[in-house]
Coordinates of C-alpha atoms and ligand atoms in Angstrom, one line a residue:
M1 CA 99.4 82.6 69.7
E2 CA 101.6 84.2 66.5
N3 CA 104.0 86.9 67.2
R4 CA 102.1 89.2 66.2
K5 CA 102.6 93.3 66.6
Y6 CA 99.3 94.7 68.6
S7 CA 97.8 98.2 68.6
C8 CA 95.6 100.2 71.1
A9 CA 94.5 102.6 68.6
T10 CA 91.2 101.7 69.5
A11 CA 89.3 100.6 71.7
T12 CA 88.3 97.2 70.3
E13 CA 92.0 97.4 69.5
T14 CA 93.3 98.1 72.8
L15 CA 90.9 94.9 73.9
E16 CA 91.8 92.7 71.5
W17 CA 95.4 93.1 72.3
I18 CA 94.2 93.1 76.6
R19 CA 92.3 89.6 76.0
A20 CA 95.6 88.0 74.0
I21 CA 98.1 89.1 77.3
I22 CA 94.6 87.3 79.8
Q23 CA 94.4 84.2 77.5
F24 CA 98.5 83.8 77.1
I25 CA 99.1 84.6 80.8
K26 CA 96.2 82.3 82.3
P27 CA 98.0 78.6 81.9
Y28 CA 101.2 80.3 84.1
T29 CA 99.4 81.3 87.2
F30 CA 101.7 79.3 88.9
F31 CA 105.2 82.3 88.0
W32 CA 103.0 85.8 88.2
Q33 CA 100.9 84.4 91.3
S34 CA 104.5 83.3 93.3
H35 CA 106.6 84.7 95.5
V36 CA 109.9 84.2 94.8
V37 CA 110.9 84.2 98.7
N38 CA 108.4 80.9 98.4
F39 CA 110.6 79.4 96.3
L40 CA 112.2 76.3 98.2
T41 CA 108.6 75.9 101.3
H42 CA 106.7 75.8 97.8
R43 CA 108.9 73.4 95.9
L44 CA 108.5 76.5 93.0
W45 CA 111.0 75.1 90.2
E46 CA 108.6 71.8 90.0
A47 CA 105.5 73.4 88.4
V48 CA 107.6 75.2 85.9
D49 CA 108.7 72.8 82.4
E50 CA 111.3 70.1 83.3
E51 CA 113.2 70.9 79.7
W52 CA 113.4 75.2 80.4
I53 CA 114.7 74.1 83.8
D54 CA 116.9 71.8 82.4
C55 CA 118.2 73.6 79.7
L56 CA 118.3 77.5 81.9
R57 CA 120.0 76.0 84.6
N58 CA 123.5 75.2 82.6
E59 CA 123.1 79.1 80.9
P60 CA 125.4 81.9 81.8
V61 CA 123.7 85.0 84.0
E62 CA 124.0 86.6 80.4
C63 CA 121.5 85.2 78.6
L64 CA 119.4 84.4 81.8
I65 CA 119.4 88.2 82.9
Q66 CA 118.6 89.2 79.0
I67 CA 115.4 87.0 79.4
P68 CA 112.8 89.5 80.2
S69 CA 113.9 91.9 77.3
G70 CA 112.6 88.8 75.3
I71 CA 116.3 87.8 74.0
V72 CA 116.6 84.1 73.2
Q73 CA 119.8 81.9 72.3
D74 CA 119.3 79.8 69.2
R75 CA 119.7 76.5 71.8
W76 CA 117.4 76.7 73.5
P77 CA 114.2 74.2 73.4
S78 CA 111.1 75.5 70.6
S79 CA 109.0 75.8 73.6
L80 CA 111.0 78.0 75.4
K81 CA 111.5 80.3 73.1
K82 CA 108.3 80.5 71.9
F83 CA 106.7 81.1 75.8
I84 CA 109.5 84.5 76.2
T85 CA 108.7 86.1 72.4
T86 CA 105.3 86.3 72.9
L87 CA 105.7 87.5 76.3
S88 CA 107.9 89.8 74.6
S89 CA 105.3 90.6 71.7
L90 CA 103.0 91.7 73.7
A91 CA 104.2 93.9 75.6
F92 CA 103.9 97.3 75.6
P93 CA 107.0 98.8 73.4
R94 CA 109.3 101.4 75.4
E95 CA 111.9 103.4 73.1
Q96 CA 111.1 106.8 73.3
A97 CA 108.7 108.4 71.2
D98 CA 109.4 111.3 68.7
L99 CA 107.7 113.6 71.0
K100 CA 108.2 116.2 68.1
K101 CA 106.8 114.1 65.5
L102 CA 103.8 113.3 68.3
L103 CA 103.1 116.9 69.6
P104 CA 104.2 119.6 66.8
N105 CA 103.8 122.5 68.8
M106 CA 105.9 121.3 71.4
Q107 CA 108.8 123.7 72.9
V108 CA 111.4 121.8 75.1
A109 CA 112.9 123.9 77.4
L110 CA 116.5 123.7 78.4
L111 CA 117.2 124.1 82.5
N112 CA 119.3 125.7 83.8
N113 CA 122.1 124.6 86.8
V114 CA 119.6 126.8 89.1
I115 CA 116.4 124.9 88.5
T116 CA 117.6 121.6 87.8
Q117 CA 119.6 121.9 91.7
G118 CA 119.1 118.5 93.9
M119 CA 117.8 116.7 90.5
N120 CA 119.2 113.8 89.3
P121 CA 120.2 112.6 85.9
K122 CA 117.3 110.9 85.8
K123 CA 115.2 113.6 87.4
R124 CA 116.2 116.1 85.3
H125 CA 116.2 113.9 81.5
E126 CA 112.0 113.0 83.1
I127 CA 111.1 116.3 84.4
E128 CA 112.8 117.8 80.6
A129 CA 110.6 115.8 78.8
L130 CA 107.4 115.3 80.2
A131 CA 107.4 119.9 81.5
A132 CA 107.8 120.4 77.5
V133 CA 104.8 117.7 76.6
V134 CA 102.4 119.2 79.3
G135 CA 103.5 122.3 78.1
S136 CA 102.6 121.6 74.6
V137 CA 99.2 119.7 75.9
A138 CA 98.3 122.6 77.8
R139 CA 98.2 124.9 74.7
D140 CA 96.2 123.0 73.0
V141 CA 93.2 122.4 75.2
E142 CA 94.0 126.2 76.5
T143 CA 95.0 126.2 79.2
N144 CA 97.4 128.1 81.4
T145 CA 96.6 125.9 85.0
I146 CA 98.3 122.8 85.9
I147 CA 96.9 120.6 89.1
D148 CA 100.6 118.8 89.0
L149 CA 99.4 115.3 91.5
G150 CA 102.0 113.5 93.9
A151 CA 104.4 116.4 93.2
G152 CA 106.6 115.6 95.6
Q153 CA 109.7 117.9 95.8
G154 CA 108.0 119.9 93.1
Y155 CA 110.4 119.6 90.7
L156 CA 107.9 119.8 88.1
S157 CA 106.1 122.5 89.5
Q158 CA 108.7 124.6 89.4
V159 CA 110.0 124.6 85.7
L160 CA 106.2 124.3 84.4
S161 CA 106.2 127.4 87.0
F162 CA 109.3 129.2 85.7
E163 CA 110.2 128.4 82.2
Y164 CA 107.1 127.4 80.4
Q165 CA 105.2 130.5 82.3
L166 CA 102.3 127.7 83.9
S167 CA 100.1 128.9 86.8
V168 CA 100.6 125.4 88.8
I169 CA 99.2 124.2 91.9
A170 CA 101.3 121.4 94.2
I171 CA 99.9 118.6 95.5
D172 CA 101.6 115.7 98.0
A173 CA 100.0 113.6 100.6
S174 CA 103.6 115.2 102.4
S175 CA 103.6 118.3 104.0
H176 CA 107.3 118.3 104.3
H177 CA 107.2 118.0 100.3
G178 CA 104.7 120.9 100.3
R179 CA 107.2 122.8 102.0
V180 CA 110.3 122.1 100.6
T181 CA 108.5 122.9 97.2
H182 CA 107.7 126.1 98.6
E183 CA 111.4 127.0 99.8
R184 CA 112.8 125.7 96.8
A185 CA 110.2 127.3 94.7
E186 CA 111.4 131.0 96.5
R187 CA 114.9 130.9 96.0
I188 CA 114.9 129.8 92.2
K189 CA 112.3 132.9 91.8
K190 CA 115.4 135.0 92.4
H191 CA 117.5 133.5 89.9
Y192 CA 114.6 134.2 87.5
E193 CA 113.7 137.7 88.5
A194 CA 117.0 139.1 88.7
K195 CA 117.6 137.5 85.4
M196 CA 114.3 139.2 84.2
R197 CA 115.3 142.7 86.4
K198 CA 118.4 142.2 83.6
S199 CA 116.8 141.7 80.6
S200 CA 114.5 145.1 81.2
L201 CA 111.3 143.1 82.0
G202 CA 110.9 144.3 85.2
G203 CA 111.4 141.7 88.3
K204 CA 107.6 141.3 88.8
G205 CA 105.0 138.8 87.2
V206 CA 107.1 135.3 88.9
T207 CA 104.9 133.8 90.1
I208 CA 105.6 130.1 92.0
P209 CA 103.7 127.1 92.1
R210 CA 101.2 127.0 95.3
T211 CA 101.5 124.2 97.4
V212 CA 98.9 122.5 98.9
T213 CA 99.1 119.1 101.0
C214 CA 96.2 116.6 100.7
R215 CA 96.2 112.9 100.9
V216 CA 93.8 113.0 97.8
L217 CA 92.1 109.5 97.4
S218 CA 89.1 109.8 95.3
S219 CA 87.9 111.9 92.5
D220 CA 85.6 113.3 94.2
M221 CA 88.0 114.6 97.4
L222 CA 89.7 116.5 94.3
T223 CA 88.0 117.8 92.9
T224 CA 86.1 119.2 96.1
L225 CA 89.7 120.6 96.4
L226 CA 89.9 122.2 93.4
N227 CA 86.9 124.0 94.1
S228 CA 87.7 125.1 97.8
K229 CA 89.8 127.7 99.2
D230 CA 92.7 126.1 98.4
G231 CA 91.8 126.3 94.5
D232 CA 90.5 128.7 94.4
E233 CA 93.1 131.3 93.2
R234 CA 94.2 128.3 90.4
C235 CA 92.8 131.1 87.6
Q236 CA 94.6 134.1 88.1
N237 CA 96.7 133.9 85.1
Q238 CA 93.2 133.3 83.5
S239 CA 91.5 136.3 81.7
T240 CA 87.9 135.4 82.9
N241 CA 87.2 133.6 85.8
D242 CA 84.2 131.6 84.5
T243 CA 85.3 128.9 83.6
C244 CA 88.6 127.3 84.4
P245 CA 90.1 125.1 82.2
L246 CA 92.1 122.6 84.4
L247 CA 95.1 120.4 83.2
L248 CA 95.4 117.3 85.8
T249 CA 99.3 115.7 85.5
G250 CA 101.7 113.3 87.6
L251 CA 105.0 112.4 87.5
H252 CA 104.9 109.0 88.9
A253 CA 102.2 108.7 91.0
C254 CA 102.2 106.2 93.2
G255 CA 99.2 103.5 93.3
D256 CA 95.9 104.6 93.0
L257 CA 96.8 107.9 92.6
S258 CA 97.3 107.7 88.6
V259 CA 93.6 106.2 88.4
T260 CA 91.7 109.2 91.1
M261 CA 93.5 111.5 88.2
L262 CA 92.0 109.6 85.7
R263 CA 88.6 109.7 86.8
A264 CA 88.7 113.1 88.0
F265 CA 89.6 113.5 84.3
L266 CA 86.1 112.4 83.2
E267 CA 84.0 113.6 86.0
S268 CA 85.2 117.4 86.5
E269 CA 84.1 119.2 83.6
E270 CA 87.0 122.2 84.1
V271 CA 89.2 119.3 84.0
K272 CA 90.2 119.5 80.0
A273 CA 93.4 117.7 79.7
V274 CA 95.2 114.9 81.5
V275 CA 99.3 113.4 81.0
S276 CA 99.3 110.9 83.8
I277 CA 102.7 108.6 84.7
G278 CA 102.4 105.6 87.2
C279 CA 103.5 103.4 89.3
C280 CA 103.9 101.4 92.2
Y281 CA 101.5 99.3 90.6
N282 CA 101.6 96.8 93.9
L283 CA 99.7 99.7 96.4
L284 CA 96.4 99.8 93.5
S285 CA 93.5 98.5 95.3
E286 CA 92.3 95.9 93.5
E287 CA 88.6 94.8 96.1
E288 CA 86.4 92.4 93.8
D289 CA 83.9 94.5 95.2
N290 CA 84.7 98.2 95.3
A291 CA 83.8 99.6 92.0
L292 CA 86.1 102.2 92.6
C293 CA 89.4 100.6 93.4
G294 CA 92.2 100.8 91.1
F295 CA 92.2 97.8 88.8
P296 CA 91.1 96.7 87.3
I297 CA 88.7 100.3 86.1
S298 CA 87.7 99.6 81.9
S299 CA 84.7 97.9 82.0
G300 CA 86.3 95.6 79.2
V301 CA 89.3 94.1 81.6
K302 CA 86.4 94.3 84.7
S303 CA 84.1 91.9 82.4
T304 CA 87.6 89.3 81.7
G305 CA 87.2 88.6 86.0
L306 CA 90.5 89.1 86.1
H307 CA 92.4 89.3 89.7
L308 CA 95.9 89.9 88.9
G309 CA 97.0 90.3 93.0
R310 CA 99.8 91.6 95.0
N311 CA 102.2 89.0 93.9
S312 CA 101.7 89.9 90.1
R313 CA 101.4 94.1 90.8
D314 CA 105.0 93.6 92.0
L315 CA 106.0 92.0 89.6
A316 CA 104.4 94.3 87.4
C317 CA 107.2 97.1 88.6
Q318 CA 109.6 95.7 87.7
S319 CA 111.9 96.5 85.3
A320 CA 113.5 94.8 82.3
D321 CA 115.1 97.9 80.7
R322 CA 117.0 97.6 83.9
W323 CA 118.6 94.5 84.2
K324 CA 119.2 94.4 80.4
V325 CA 122.3 97.0 81.0
M326 CA 123.0 95.1 84.4
E327 CA 126.9 94.1 84.7
N328 CA 127.0 90.2 85.5
D329 CA 128.0 90.3 89.1
A330 CA 125.5 92.8 89.8
S331 CA 123.3 90.0 88.2
L332 CA 125.0 87.6 89.9
H333 CA 124.4 89.3 93.2
N334 CA 120.9 89.7 92.4
F335 CA 120.5 85.8 92.5
E336 CA 122.4 85.4 95.4
L337 CA 120.0 87.7 97.7
H338 CA 117.1 85.7 95.9
A339 CA 118.8 82.5 97.3
F340 CA 119.7 84.1 100.7
R341 CA 115.7 84.8 101.1
A342 CA 114.2 81.5 99.9
A343 CA 116.7 79.9 102.1
F344 CA 116.0 82.5 105.5
Q345 CA 112.1 81.4 104.4
L346 CA 112.6 77.9 104.3
L347 CA 114.2 78.7 108.4
L348 CA 111.1 80.8 108.6
S349 CA 109.2 77.9 108.0
R350 CA 111.0 75.7 110.7
Y351 CA 111.5 78.0 113.0
F352 CA 108.6 80.3 113.6
P353 CA 106.1 79.5 111.3
E354 CA 103.8 81.8 112.8
T355 CA 105.3 84.0 110.8
L356 CA 104.8 83.3 107.6
S357 CA 101.0 83.9 107.1
G358 CA 102.5 87.5 107.7
S359 CA 104.2 87.7 104.5
P360 CA 107.2 89.0 106.7
T361 CA 109.3 91.0 104.8
I362 CA 112.5 92.9 105.9
G363 CA 113.2 95.1 104.1
R364 CA 116.9 95.0 101.2
Q365 CA 119.3 94.0 103.1
G366 CA 121.7 93.4 99.5
K367 CA 124.2 96.7 100.1
T368 CA 125.3 94.6 103.8
L369 CA 126.1 91.8 102.3
R370 CA 127.0 93.4 99.2
R371 CA 130.2 94.6 101.3
Q372 CA 130.7 91.3 103.5
Q373 CA 130.5 89.3 100.3
Q374 CA 133.5 91.8 99.4
N375 CA 135.1 91.8 102.6
S376 CA 135.4 88.0 102.5
R377 CA 136.4 87.3 99.3
M378 CA 139.2 89.8 100.3
N379 CA 140.0 88.1 103.8
G380 CA 140.0 84.5 102.4
L381 CA 137.4 82.7 104.9
A382 CA 134.5 84.5 106.5
T383 CA 133.8 81.3 109.3
N384 CA 133.4 83.6 111.6
G385 CA 130.8 82.9 114.1
C386 CA 129.4 79.8 111.2
S387 CA 128.7 77.1 112.6
C388 CA 129.4 75.5 109.0
K389 CA 132.6 73.3 109.0
P390 CA 135.1 73.9 105.9
D391 CA 135.1 70.5 104.5
S392 CA 138.6 70.1 104.7
T393 CA 138.1 66.9 102.2
S394 CA 136.7 68.4 99.8
G395 CA 137.9 71.3 100.1
K396 CA 134.0 73.1 99.4
D397 CA 135.8 77.1 100.9
E398 CA 132.9 79.1 98.5
H399 CA 130.4 77.3 100.9
V400 CA 131.8 77.8 104.2
D401 CA 132.3 81.3 102.7
T402 CA 128.2 81.1 101.4
C403 CA 126.9 79.3 104.0
S404 CA 128.3 82.0 106.5
L405 CA 126.8 84.7 104.6
F406 CA 123.9 83.4 105.3
E407 CA 124.2 82.9 108.9
K408 CA 125.0 86.9 108.8
F409 CA 122.0 87.7 107.0
S410 CA 119.1 84.8 108.7
K411 CA 120.6 86.1 112.2
S412 CA 119.8 90.3 110.3
G413 CA 116.5 89.0 108.7
L414 CA 115.6 88.1 112.2
H415 CA 116.6 90.7 114.0
R416 CA 114.1 93.2 111.7
L417 CA 111.3 90.6 112.6
N418 CA 112.2 91.5 115.8
L419 CA 112.6 87.6 116.5
N420 CA 114.8 85.9 119.4
Q421 CA 117.3 83.5 117.8
P422 CA 116.8 80.4 119.1
H423 CA 119.6 78.2 120.4
D424 CA 118.7 75.6 118.4
V425 CA 118.8 77.6 114.5
D426 CA 120.8 74.7 112.4
F427 CA 121.8 77.5 109.7
A428 CA 124.4 75.2 108.5
G429 CA 121.3 71.9 108.1
I430 CA 118.5 74.4 106.3
W431 CA 121.9 75.8 103.9
K432 CA 122.6 72.5 103.2
E433 CA 118.8 71.5 102.6
A434 CA 118.5 74.1 100.2
E435 CA 121.7 74.0 98.0
P436 CA 121.3 71.9 95.6
F437 CA 118.1 74.0 94.4
L438 CA 119.6 77.3 94.3
E439 CA 121.5 77.2 90.9
V440 CA 117.5 76.9 89.6
I441 CA 116.8 79.9 91.1
G442 CA 118.3 82.2 88.5
P443 CA 116.2 81.2 85.7
Y444 CA 113.5 80.3 87.6
W445 CA 113.7 84.4 88.5
S446 CA 114.9 85.3 85.1
L447 CA 111.2 83.6 83.1
R448 CA 109.0 84.3 85.8
A449 CA 110.5 88.0 85.1
A450 CA 109.7 88.2 81.8
L451 CA 105.9 88.4 83.0
G452 CA 106.9 91.8 84.2
P453 CA 106.3 93.7 81.3
V454 CA 103.2 92.3 80.4
L455 CA 101.6 92.4 83.4
E456 CA 102.6 95.6 83.3
T457 CA 100.5 96.8 79.5
L458 CA 98.1 94.8 81.1
I459 CA 97.2 97.7 83.7
L460 CA 98.1 100.3 81.7
L461 CA 96.4 98.9 78.1
D462 CA 93.2 99.1 81.4
R463 CA 93.7 102.6 81.9
L464 CA 93.9 103.5 78.6
L465 CA 90.6 101.2 77.5
F466 CA 88.6 103.3 80.8
L467 CA 89.2 106.2 78.5
Q468 CA 89.1 105.2 75.2
E469 CA 85.3 104.2 76.4
Q470 CA 84.4 106.9 76.6
G471 CA 84.0 107.0 72.8
D472 CA 84.4 110.2 70.7
S473 CA 84.3 112.8 73.5
V474 CA 87.7 111.4 74.5
E475 CA 91.0 111.2 72.7
A476 CA 93.3 109.3 75.0
I477 CA 97.7 107.7 73.5
M478 CA 100.0 105.9 75.7
V479 CA 103.0 106.9 74.4
P480 CA 107.1 106.2 76.3
I481 CA 108.3 109.5 77.0
F482 CA 111.7 108.9 78.4
N483 CA 114.1 107.4 77.4
P484 CA 113.9 103.5 78.3
N485 CA 117.6 103.3 79.9
I486 CA 117.2 106.4 82.0
S487 CA 113.7 106.0 83.3
P488 CA 112.2 102.7 83.0
R489 CA 109.0 103.7 83.7
N490 CA 108.1 105.6 80.6
V491 CA 104.4 105.3 79.4
A492 CA 103.0 108.5 80.0
L493 CA 98.8 108.0 79.4
I494 CA 97.9 111.2 77.4
A495 CA 94.5 112.5 76.9
K496 CA 92.5 115.6 76.1
K497 CA 88.4 116.2 75.7
I498 CA 87.7 116.7 72.6
Ligands
SAM501 C1 107.2 108.6 93.2 S1 107.0 110.3 94.3 C2 107.0 111.5 93.0 C3 106.9 112.3 93.3 C4 107.0 113.0 92.2 N1 105.9 113.8 91.3 C5 108.2 113.1 91.6 O1 107.9 112.0 90.0 O2 109.6 113.8 91.7 C6 105.1 110.4 94.8 C7 104.1 111.3 95.4 O3 102.8 111.4 95.7 C8 102.7 111.1 97.1 N2 101.2 110.8 97.0 C9 101.2 109.4 97.3 N3 100.2 108.9 97.3 C10 99.4 110.5 97.6 C11 98.1 110.8 97.6 N4 97.1 109.6 97.7 N5 97.3 112.2 97.3 C12 98.4 112.8 96.9 N6 100.4 112.3 97.2 C13 100.2 111.0 97.3 C14 103.8 110.6 97.4 O4 104.2 111.8 98.8 C15 104.7 111.5 96.8 O5 105.9 112.6 97.1

């Protein structure tokens, strides 16, 4: 397969891109359907081309971490370079689009310190860009009523309301979020009222987003909600109540919620446009016998019979842009964590085999472990409580250090899984068994991670194709609207009925 540029301007081109992805990734199911926790128990490295592993085991971490971004080294075997660069050519490009060129009528409101209170720089960047895009599309389809689905604490809703004078309904499953959104909006409102009074426009007419608490589980449910009393004030600023055009939006609406939004856009006559940025693909439903599942949704992908599975959807959530800028130390730490987790899985398989069928998760122990690593480096050997004895003949201090950290990691893992530690757990033995293979966990992880952006592309193209399959009545595009270094999950699906 040559490294070509793909397009998704039409349904035919999108389907061609999707097929190219599926054709390329199929022989590599051993990467995308696996999970790094099983690295040792399933001897995952054995499925990978030996030449690739032999080459990468000697590579510095800064080269490994560039693999998911498609960066290769001349000295690598050509088949390895081809694998990485082909994946890169199949992934949707993430450079931020020139939004003013794309949406010539776009006006960007610069956000003041009152409305951005509580937002971190990432959120501020996202809200500033997305609000401008939503404002522009709303103007295009002549609506001033926005439904913010999965509104969280209402940052987007409030900016659309106060800065773009749009009428907004903020829907979220969490009543806590609804309360926070409302209270925050009331505080911000005072600032805007005072500003209007000063500018002699009077303090009236500042409206706040309406909050609705509802776990939206289907497009039917959303449509019913919009037509119910919870939604009946939605057209308050509309000159006529005959029709009430709506724009649906959602910033990082998790799992199926983004898909529900697209279905509601097609099913409800009132919804004229949608601006959706998804996330948490791991939460997508993917049952083969459910026509309304979250993946796949297009007829094109359904007809291929592809099933991704949980591990691949997890992988699709990972971000190459984040690793690209990672410090070497942090990357090494990331690999160490995977090594500990894989060795812990080996321990579970020996002492608690019955737990493995439930895919045990022990959460992120990264921060604690990192602190312990730093302390142990500062204090010399951390042999405290570790049954691994220093090897005085070879002076393998580092082995002891890591082994004691593994013991701590495992004890904490057992505790989190509510498992009583048997007296005979041989932490040192497990670690000794794992250690010879751990130098290839970094290469394995990096190669597998290179599939992440392509899997995400596949999920996004499926959504785009779903809209394109409607024919000329819908215009749909996929655009990276954020700077990927600030916010890597940056692709917006923008669609309008025409
Ligand atoms: C990742 S957060 C994004 C929040 C907000 N849009 C932002 O970017 O700041 C996703 C939000 O969606 C809400 N959510 C998830 N599933 C939902 C559902 N089925 N119906 C309504 N809200 C949902 C969650 O409660 C959460 O607040």
